[in-house]
Short mmCIF file of C-alpha atoms in Angstrom, two decimals:
data_model
loop_
_atom_site.label_atom_id
_atom_site.label_comp_id
_atom_site.label_asym_id
_atom_site.label_seq_id
_atom_site.Cartn_x
_atom_site.Cartn_y
_atom_site.Cartn_z
CA MET J 1230 0.03 -0.01 0.12
CA ALA J 1231 1.55 3.49 -1.03
CA GLU J 1232 2.09 5.93 1.78
CA THR J 1233 -0.19 9.00 1.72
CA PRO J 1234 2.16 11.98 0.88
CA SER J 1235 2.58 14.57 3.44
CA PRO J 1236 1.22 18.25 2.48
CA ALA J 1237 4.88 19.48 2.15
CA GLN J 1238 5.41 16.57 -0.38
CA ILE J 1239 2.32 17.53 -2.23
CA ARG J 1240 3.22 21.14 -2.24
CA ASP J 1241 6.49 20.21 -3.71
CA LEU J 1242 4.86 19.03 -6.67
CA MET J 1243 3.78 22.80 -7.64
CA PRO J 1244 6.89 24.69 -8.47
CA PHE J 1245 5.15 27.90 -8.54
CA ALA J 1246 3.71 27.29 -5.03
CA VAL J 1247 7.34 26.58 -3.88
CA LEU J 1248 8.62 29.76 -5.70
CA ILE J 1249 6.38 32.20 -4.00
CA GLY J 1250 6.54 30.58 -0.55
CA ILE J 1251 3.38 28.61 -0.13
CA GLU J 1252 3.38 26.27 2.88
CA LEU J 1253 0.65 23.44 2.89
CA LEU J 1254 -0.54 23.08 6.59
CA GLU J 1255 -3.36 20.17 6.00
CA ALA J 1256 -4.51 18.55 2.98
CA SER J 1257 -7.71 16.16 2.89
CA PRO J 1258 -10.43 15.53 0.61
CA GLU J 1259 -12.66 17.64 3.24
CA LEU J 1260 -10.32 20.56 4.02
CA VAL J 1261 -6.97 21.80 2.50
CA ARG J 1262 -5.02 24.62 4.67
CA GLY J 1263 -2.16 26.77 3.41
CA ARG J 1264 -0.36 29.70 4.32
CA ILE J 1265 1.76 32.58 2.84
CA ALA J 1266 3.70 34.89 4.87
CA TRP J 1267 3.87 38.64 4.20
CA SER J 1268 7.25 39.90 2.47
CA PRO J 1269 8.12 42.92 0.61
CA GLU J 1270 8.52 40.89 -2.78
CA ARG J 1271 4.86 39.67 -2.53
CA CYS J 1272 3.48 43.36 -2.26
CA THR J 1273 2.06 46.18 -4.26
CA ALA J 1274 2.43 49.86 -3.40
CA GLY J 1275 2.46 50.80 0.21
CA GLY J 1276 3.55 47.50 1.51
CA VAL J 1277 0.01 45.78 0.87
CA THR J 1278 0.38 42.20 0.04
CA HIS J 1279 -0.47 41.71 -3.91
CA GLY J 1280 -3.80 40.52 -4.68
CA GLY J 1281 -2.43 37.96 -7.29
CA ALA J 1282 -0.49 36.48 -4.06
CA ILE J 1283 -3.67 35.93 -2.04
CA MET J 1284 -5.48 34.76 -5.38
CA ALA J 1285 -2.35 32.26 -5.81
CA LEU J 1286 -2.72 30.94 -2.25
CA GLY J 1287 -6.49 30.17 -2.78
CA ASP J 1288 -5.87 28.55 -6.26
CA THR J 1289 -3.02 26.06 -4.93
CA CYS J 1290 -5.18 25.18 -2.17
CA GLY J 1291 -8.17 24.94 -4.51
CA GLY J 1292 -6.04 22.71 -6.93
CA VAL J 1293 -4.96 20.26 -4.06
CA CYS J 1294 -8.55 19.96 -3.02
CA ALA J 1295 -9.77 19.09 -6.49
CA PHE J 1296 -6.98 16.74 -6.89
CA LEU J 1297 -7.72 14.95 -3.56
CA ASN J 1298 -11.30 14.84 -4.66
CA LEU J 1299 -10.85 13.26 -8.23
CA PRO J 1300 -13.40 10.77 -9.27
CA GLU J 1301 -12.73 7.52 -10.56
CA GLY J 1302 -10.83 7.64 -13.88
CA ALA J 1303 -9.89 11.24 -13.92
CA SER J 1304 -6.01 12.05 -13.98
CA GLY J 1305 -5.89 15.71 -13.04
CA THR J 1306 -7.55 19.06 -12.78
CA ALA J 1307 -7.50 22.58 -14.28
CA THR J 1308 -9.25 25.81 -12.87
CA ILE J 1309 -11.58 27.03 -15.21
CA GLU J 1310 -13.29 29.83 -13.17
CA SER J 1311 -11.98 31.76 -10.23
CA LYS J 1312 -13.90 34.59 -8.25
CA THR J 1313 -12.37 36.62 -5.59
CA ASN J 1314 -13.73 39.16 -3.12
CA PHE J 1315 -11.17 40.93 -1.33
CA LEU J 1316 -12.08 42.14 2.20
CA ARG J 1317 -9.04 43.84 3.60
CA ALA J 1318 -5.55 44.59 3.11
CA VAL J 1319 -2.55 42.57 4.45
CA ARG J 1320 0.26 44.60 5.74
CA ASP J 1321 2.36 41.96 7.86
CA GLY J 1322 1.94 38.66 9.28
CA ALA J 1323 0.76 35.32 7.66
CA ILE J 1324 -2.37 34.74 5.71
CA THR J 1325 -4.02 31.10 5.82
CA SER J 1326 -6.44 29.58 3.33
CA SER J 1327 -9.15 27.29 4.56
CA THR J 1328 -10.40 25.51 1.48
CA ARG J 1329 -13.28 23.17 0.88
CA PRO J 1330 -15.32 21.54 -1.82
CA LEU J 1331 -18.74 22.77 -2.13
CA HIS J 1332 -20.11 20.51 -4.92
CA ALA J 1333 -18.35 17.54 -6.62
CA GLY J 1334 -19.95 16.23 -9.78
CA ARG J 1335 -18.69 13.76 -12.55
CA THR J 1336 -16.71 16.62 -14.62
CA LEU J 1337 -16.65 19.55 -12.18
CA ILE J 1338 -16.00 20.40 -8.59
CA VAL J 1339 -16.64 24.02 -6.91
CA ILE J 1340 -14.55 24.93 -4.16
CA GLU J 1341 -14.44 27.71 -1.50
CA SER J 1342 -11.51 29.22 0.04
CA GLU J 1343 -11.70 31.44 3.04
CA ILE J 1344 -8.44 33.70 3.52
CA ALA J 1345 -7.76 35.08 7.00
CA ARG J 1346 -5.16 37.00 9.14
CA ALA J 1347 -3.72 35.03 12.09
CA ASP J 1348 -6.09 37.08 14.34
CA GLY J 1349 -8.79 35.32 12.24
CA SER J 1350 -9.92 38.58 10.25
CA PRO J 1351 -11.16 37.53 7.08
CA VAL J 1352 -9.10 38.80 3.98
CA ALA J 1353 -10.82 37.45 0.90
CA LYS J 1354 -13.33 34.70 -0.11
CA ILE J 1355 -12.46 32.53 -3.32
CA THR J 1356 -14.75 30.55 -5.12
CA GLN J 1357 -13.71 28.38 -7.88
CA THR J 1358 -14.74 25.80 -10.43
CA GLN J 1359 -12.14 23.00 -11.30
CA ALA J 1360 -12.71 20.70 -14.25
CA PHE J 1361 -11.64 17.10 -13.90
CA HIS J 1362 -9.24 15.84 -16.81
CA PHE J 1363 -10.01 12.36 -18.20
CA PRO J 1364 -7.55 10.38 -20.55
CA ARG J 1365 -9.05 10.03 -24.03
CA GLY J 1366 -9.42 6.74 -25.40
#
């Protein structure tokens, strides 16, 4: 029986997530949690975390969640739609994504990520749809 990969091993399969410093804290079909720390390299003007960094955290956790919910016969996933509502700026500390599946069908999964600061205050809410890939033939 194959050993279940750790969250760090799963993250290491995604070079972009490694590059921007995302850390996976937990990874199960029901909940994926990831974190990224504030740093000047991830900011826009005024020392505010760039929205793209926040969206990348949500998309990374969403991709892992979708992958962990693959239906039989599927080989992977791709984000086909993503909607982000930004709720507050991040000027320091780390933010954490708590990502859960809302609906899993035969060909698509809808996922929601709640991004929050360490004190629990909400930063963003991301809803995305991912398509399952099935081999042809």
